[in-house]
mmCIF file of C-alpha atoms in Angstrom:
data_model
loop_
_atom_site.group_PDB
_atom_site.id
_atom_site.type_symbol
_atom_site.label_atom_id
_atom_site.label_comp_id
_atom_site.label_asym_id
_atom_site.label_seq_id
_atom_site.Cartn_x
_atom_site.Cartn_y
_atom_site.Cartn_z
ATOM 1 C CA MET F 6 97.314 138.005 -47.802
ATOM 2 C CA GLU F 7 94.757 137.176 -46.473
ATOM 3 C CA ILE F 8 93.626 135.357 -49.724
ATOM 4 C CA PRO F 9 96.886 132.822 -50.293
ATOM 5 C CA MET F 10 96.229 131.840 -46.599
ATOM 6 C CA ASN F 11 93.009 130.813 -47.091
ATOM 7 C CA ALA F 12 93.851 128.674 -50.336
ATOM 8 C CA ALA F 13 96.617 127.980 -49.274
ATOM 9 C CA MET F 14 94.671 126.268 -46.326
ATOM 10 C CA VAL F 15 91.397 124.169 -49.116
ATOM 11 C CA THR F 16 94.557 123.000 -51.068
ATOM 12 C CA ALA F 17 96.069 120.984 -47.950
ATOM 13 C CA CYS F 18 92.432 120.029 -46.641
ATOM 14 C CA ALA F 19 91.275 118.781 -49.973
ATOM 15 C CA SER F 20 95.159 117.410 -50.868
ATOM 16 C CA VAL F 21 94.554 115.370 -46.594
ATOM 17 C CA LEU F 22 90.671 114.817 -47.991
ATOM 18 C CA ILE F 23 92.254 113.457 -51.640
ATOM 19 C CA ALA F 24 94.354 111.418 -49.842
ATOM 20 C CA VAL F 25 91.642 109.616 -47.327
ATOM 21 C CA LEU F 26 89.317 108.898 -50.095
ATOM 22 C CA VAL F 27 92.254 107.311 -52.090
ATOM 23 C CA TYR F 28 93.247 105.128 -49.222
ATOM 24 C CA TRP F 29 89.633 103.743 -48.300
ATOM 25 C CA LEU F 30 88.860 103.251 -51.568
ATOM 26 C CA ASN F 31 92.689 101.589 -52.413
ATOM 27 C CA HIS F 32 91.397 99.836 -49.010
ATOM 28 C CA HIS F 33 88.279 99.083 -50.125
ATOM 29 C CA GLY F 34 88.784 97.034 -53.193
ATOM 30 C CA GLU F 35 91.651 94.795 -51.977
ATOM 31 C CA THR F 36 89.321 93.656 -49.225
ATOM 32 C CA ARG F 37 86.951 92.979 -51.989
ATOM 33 C CA ARG F 38 90.254 90.652 -53.967
ATOM 34 C CA SER F 39 90.454 89.321 -51.120
ATOM 35 C CA LEU F 40 87.185 87.971 -50.150
ATOM 36 C CA ARG F 41 87.321 86.975 -53.546
ATOM 37 C CA ARG F 42 90.299 85.167 -54.351
ATOM 38 C CA ALA F 43 89.726 82.996 -50.669
ATOM 39 C CA ARG F 44 85.839 82.636 -52.039
ATOM 40 C CA THR F 45 88.473 80.793 -55.335
ATOM 41 C CA ASP F 46 90.251 79.100 -52.940
ATOM 42 C CA TRP F 47 87.611 77.405 -50.421
ATOM 43 C CA VAL F 48 85.830 76.822 -53.665
ATOM 44 C CA SER F 49 89.103 75.202 -55.411
ATOM 45 C CA SER F 50 89.324 73.476 -52.268
ATOM 46 C CA GLN F 51 85.711 71.799 -51.777
ATOM 47 C CA LEU F 52 86.343 70.723 -55.622
ATOM 48 C CA ARG F 53 90.192 69.217 -55.349
ATOM 49 C CA GLU F 54 89.345 67.536 -52.476
ATOM 50 C CA LEU F 55 85.586 65.973 -51.667
ATOM 51 C CA TYR F 56 83.762 66.643 -55.037
ATOM 52 C CA ALA F 57 85.370 65.742 -58.461
ATOM 53 C CA PRO F 58 87.148 62.877 -56.791
ATOM 54 C CA LEU F 59 83.922 61.891 -55.440
ATOM 55 C CA LEU F 60 82.243 62.363 -58.320
ATOM 56 C CA VAL F 61 84.595 59.843 -60.350
ATOM 57 C CA LEU F 62 84.439 57.541 -57.605
ATOM 58 C CA ALA F 63 80.206 57.778 -57.531
ATOM 59 C CA GLU F 64 80.263 57.513 -61.540
ATOM 60 C CA THR F 65 82.664 55.175 -61.672
ATOM 61 C CA ASN F 66 80.392 52.575 -58.807
ATOM 62 C CA GLU F 67 77.260 53.653 -61.277
ATOM 63 C CA LYS F 68 78.861 52.778 -64.462
ATOM 64 C CA ALA F 69 79.714 49.052 -63.281
ATOM 65 C CA TRP F 70 77.078 48.239 -61.432
ATOM 66 C CA GLY F 71 75.318 49.161 -64.027
ATOM 67 C CA GLU F 72 76.878 46.931 -66.177
ATOM 68 C CA TYR F 73 76.877 44.567 -63.887
ATOM 69 C CA ARG F 74 73.260 44.638 -63.914
ATOM 70 C CA ARG F 75 72.804 44.429 -67.332
ATOM 71 C CA ARG F 76 74.991 41.346 -67.829
ATOM 72 C CA PHE F 77 74.427 39.006 -64.680
ATOM 73 C CA MET F 78 70.538 40.318 -63.601
ATOM 74 C CA ALA F 79 68.761 40.624 -66.466
ATOM 75 C CA HIS F 80 66.995 37.821 -65.223
ATOM 76 C CA ALA F 81 66.640 38.751 -61.332
ATOM 77 C CA GLY F 82 63.466 41.391 -60.818
ATOM 78 C CA PRO F 83 63.265 44.458 -58.666
ATOM 79 C CA GLY F 84 64.017 43.851 -54.685
ATOM 80 C CA LEU F 85 65.478 41.050 -52.555
ATOM 81 C CA CYS F 86 65.719 37.737 -53.209
ATOM 82 C CA SER F 87 65.275 35.262 -50.714
ATOM 83 C CA HIS F 88 66.647 32.508 -51.973
ATOM 84 C CA PRO F 89 70.468 31.460 -51.683
ATOM 85 C CA LEU F 90 72.644 32.702 -54.852
ATOM 86 C CA PRO F 91 73.399 29.898 -56.995
ATOM 87 C CA GLU F 92 77.299 29.006 -56.054
ATOM 88 C CA LEU F 93 78.722 30.636 -59.870
ATOM 89 C CA ASP F 94 76.200 33.736 -59.301
ATOM 90 C CA GLU F 95 77.203 33.507 -55.502
ATOM 91 C CA ALA F 96 81.875 33.901 -56.338
ATOM 92 C CA ARG F 97 80.815 36.342 -58.729
ATOM 93 C CA TRP F 98 79.377 39.047 -56.668
ATOM 94 C CA ARG F 99 81.421 38.014 -53.900
ATOM 95 C CA THR F 100 84.107 38.834 -56.231
ATOM 96 C CA TRP F 101 82.447 41.917 -57.577
ATOM 97 C CA VAL F 102 81.620 43.261 -54.233
ATOM 98 C CA GLU F 103 85.324 42.570 -52.639
ATOM 99 C CA THR F 104 86.862 44.319 -55.963
ATOM 100 C CA VAL F 105 84.665 46.708 -57.072
ATOM 101 C CA PHE F 106 81.550 48.554 -54.711
ATOM 102 C CA ALA F 107 82.887 48.092 -51.328
ATOM 103 C CA PRO F 108 86.500 49.557 -51.745
ATOM 104 C CA ASN F 109 84.698 52.365 -54.352
ATOM 105 C CA ALA F 110 82.051 52.854 -51.258
ATOM 106 C CA ARG F 111 84.762 52.203 -48.935
ATOM 107 C CA LYS F 112 86.974 54.865 -50.845
ATOM 108 C CA MET F 113 84.342 58.064 -50.428
ATOM 109 C CA ARG F 114 83.399 57.320 -47.793
ATOM 110 C CA GLU F 115 86.424 58.019 -46.380
ATOM 111 C CA ILE F 116 86.670 61.118 -48.655
ATOM 112 C CA ILE F 117 83.167 62.344 -46.555
ATOM 113 C CA THR F 118 84.700 61.510 -43.485
ATOM 114 C CA ALA F 119 87.938 62.672 -44.265
ATOM 115 C CA ARG F 120 86.687 66.236 -45.771
ATOM 116 C CA GLY F 121 83.499 66.573 -44.585
ATOM 117 C CA ASP F 122 83.839 70.129 -43.791
ATOM 118 C CA LEU F 123 84.170 71.018 -47.583
ATOM 119 C CA ILE F 124 80.582 70.211 -47.652
ATOM 120 C CA ILE F 125 78.325 72.894 -49.279
ATOM 121 C CA GLY F 126 75.978 74.237 -46.724
ATOM 122 C CA GLY F 127 75.139 75.075 -42.814
ATOM 123 C CA GLU F 128 74.711 70.065 -43.224
ATOM 124 C CA MET F 129 75.954 67.119 -44.058
ATOM 125 C CA PRO F 130 73.049 65.681 -46.420
ATOM 126 C CA ALA F 131 70.575 63.055 -45.455
ATOM 127 C CA VAL F 132 71.408 61.164 -48.985
ATOM 128 C CA VAL F 133 75.457 61.756 -47.403
ATOM 129 C CA LEU F 134 74.350 59.924 -44.253
ATOM 130 C CA ASP F 135 72.364 57.420 -46.071
ATOM 131 C CA PHE F 136 75.496 56.793 -48.306
ATOM 132 C CA CYS F 137 77.776 56.857 -45.399
ATOM 133 C CA ALA F 138 75.788 54.784 -43.797
ATOM 134 C CA HIS F 139 75.462 52.027 -46.132
ATOM 135 C CA ALA F 140 79.044 52.224 -47.084
ATOM 136 C CA ALA F 141 79.574 50.835 -43.890
ATOM 137 C CA THR F 142 78.135 47.605 -44.668
ATOM 138 C CA TYR F 143 79.816 46.683 -46.996
ATOM 139 C CA ASP F 144 81.735 46.154 -43.987
ATOM 140 C CA ALA F 145 79.714 43.592 -41.998
ATOM 141 C CA LEU F 146 78.776 41.694 -45.149
ATOM 142 C CA LEU F 147 82.596 40.762 -46.039
ATOM 143 C CA SER F 148 83.489 39.942 -42.231
ATOM 144 C CA ASP F 149 80.711 37.562 -42.531
ATOM 145 C CA TRP F 150 79.542 36.466 -45.889
ATOM 146 C CA ASP F 151 78.397 33.157 -45.039
ATOM 147 C CA GLY F 152 76.284 34.648 -41.955
ATOM 148 C CA ALA F 153 74.779 37.382 -43.934
ATOM 149 C CA GLY F 154 71.811 35.892 -45.730
ATOM 150 C CA PRO F 155 71.027 35.023 -49.572
ATOM 151 C CA ASP F 156 71.041 37.557 -51.407
ATOM 152 C CA LYS F 157 74.632 38.616 -49.325
ATOM 153 C CA SER F 158 73.741 41.928 -49.619
ATOM 154 C CA VAL F 159 73.621 44.918 -48.029
ATOM 155 C CA LEU F 160 71.399 45.637 -44.549
ATOM 156 C CA ILE F 161 71.725 49.304 -45.480
ATOM 157 C CA ARG F 162 70.589 49.291 -49.385
ATOM 158 C CA HIS F 163 72.081 51.777 -51.717
ATOM 159 C CA PRO F 164 70.327 56.248 -52.380
ATOM 160 C CA GLY F 165 70.240 55.264 -55.538
ATOM 161 C CA SER F 166 70.066 58.066 -57.957
ATOM 162 C CA ARG F 167 69.563 60.750 -55.333
ATOM 163 C CA PHE F 168 73.292 59.691 -53.591
ATOM 164 C CA LEU F 169 74.502 60.278 -57.716
ATOM 165 C CA SER F 170 71.912 63.463 -58.326
ATOM 166 C CA TYR F 171 73.639 65.046 -55.405
ATOM 167 C CA VAL F 172 77.007 64.213 -55.711
ATOM 168 C CA ARG F 173 76.984 65.538 -60.002
ATOM 169 C CA GLU F 174 74.258 69.083 -59.006
ATOM 170 C CA SER F 175 77.307 69.471 -56.271
ATOM 171 C CA HIS F 176 80.627 69.182 -58.286
ATOM 172 C CA GLY F 177 78.602 71.282 -61.921
ATOM 173 C CA SER F 178 77.315 73.920 -59.035
ATOM 174 C CA LEU F 179 80.743 74.536 -58.185
ATOM 175 C CA LYS F 180 82.660 73.973 -61.436
ATOM 176 C CA ALA F 181 80.253 76.927 -62.404
ATOM 177 C CA GLU F 182 80.955 78.781 -60.156
ATOM 178 C CA GLN F 183 84.263 78.907 -60.137
ATOM 179 C CA ALA F 184 84.063 79.017 -63.463
ATOM 180 C CA LEU F 185 82.621 83.260 -62.545
ATOM 181 C CA LEU F 186 85.071 83.556 -59.842
ATOM 182 C CA LEU F 187 87.853 83.053 -62.180
ATOM 183 C CA LYS F 188 86.797 84.699 -65.235
ATOM 184 C CA ALA F 189 86.179 87.471 -62.812
ATOM 185 C CA ALA F 190 89.724 88.012 -61.853
ATOM 186 C CA ARG F 191 90.860 87.692 -64.916
ATOM 187 C CA GLY F 192 88.302 90.705 -66.109
ATOM 188 C CA ARG F 193 90.108 92.542 -63.467
ATOM 189 C CA GLY F 194 92.980 91.170 -64.277
ATOM 190 C CA ARG F 195 94.445 89.006 -61.980
ATOM 191 C CA VAL F 196 94.573 85.462 -61.846
#
């Protein structure tokens, strides 16, 4: 009689142990899936709400600026001009500032201000702050065009290719991470 009681006890203990192990493994797997899903959602938010709109606007501005320089400033050398712009050049420049450069810069600054919490890393990158300072100076330029000086330029210069490079690289790294996360989710049968 002793042997069947021991066998029943071992069977009961094994059943409880297996149930606890299955519960723990299931809980651990679910926790990992939740973390992976949260990371996928975070990366998607970074792309959708910050880096994709910034990339489109920055690329658009870069193309517009390149074309403006090619067509209307090919004769000008580097640096600021110390003499007043000819009337036609000033009118053309003001049109481009008012309709292309300032509105795009304002939109980018607004996106950064509204969604800065989605910036990659623990701090706001200096190049992003430099761009926002540059964008803010368009407001001053447009409000006091006649007092802006001979070249009619903003007080704080655009950070140049550093800003576009930052936006491109950040967008690219997030797209790569998103692709890996989605591929992993599909591989597990959970998109």
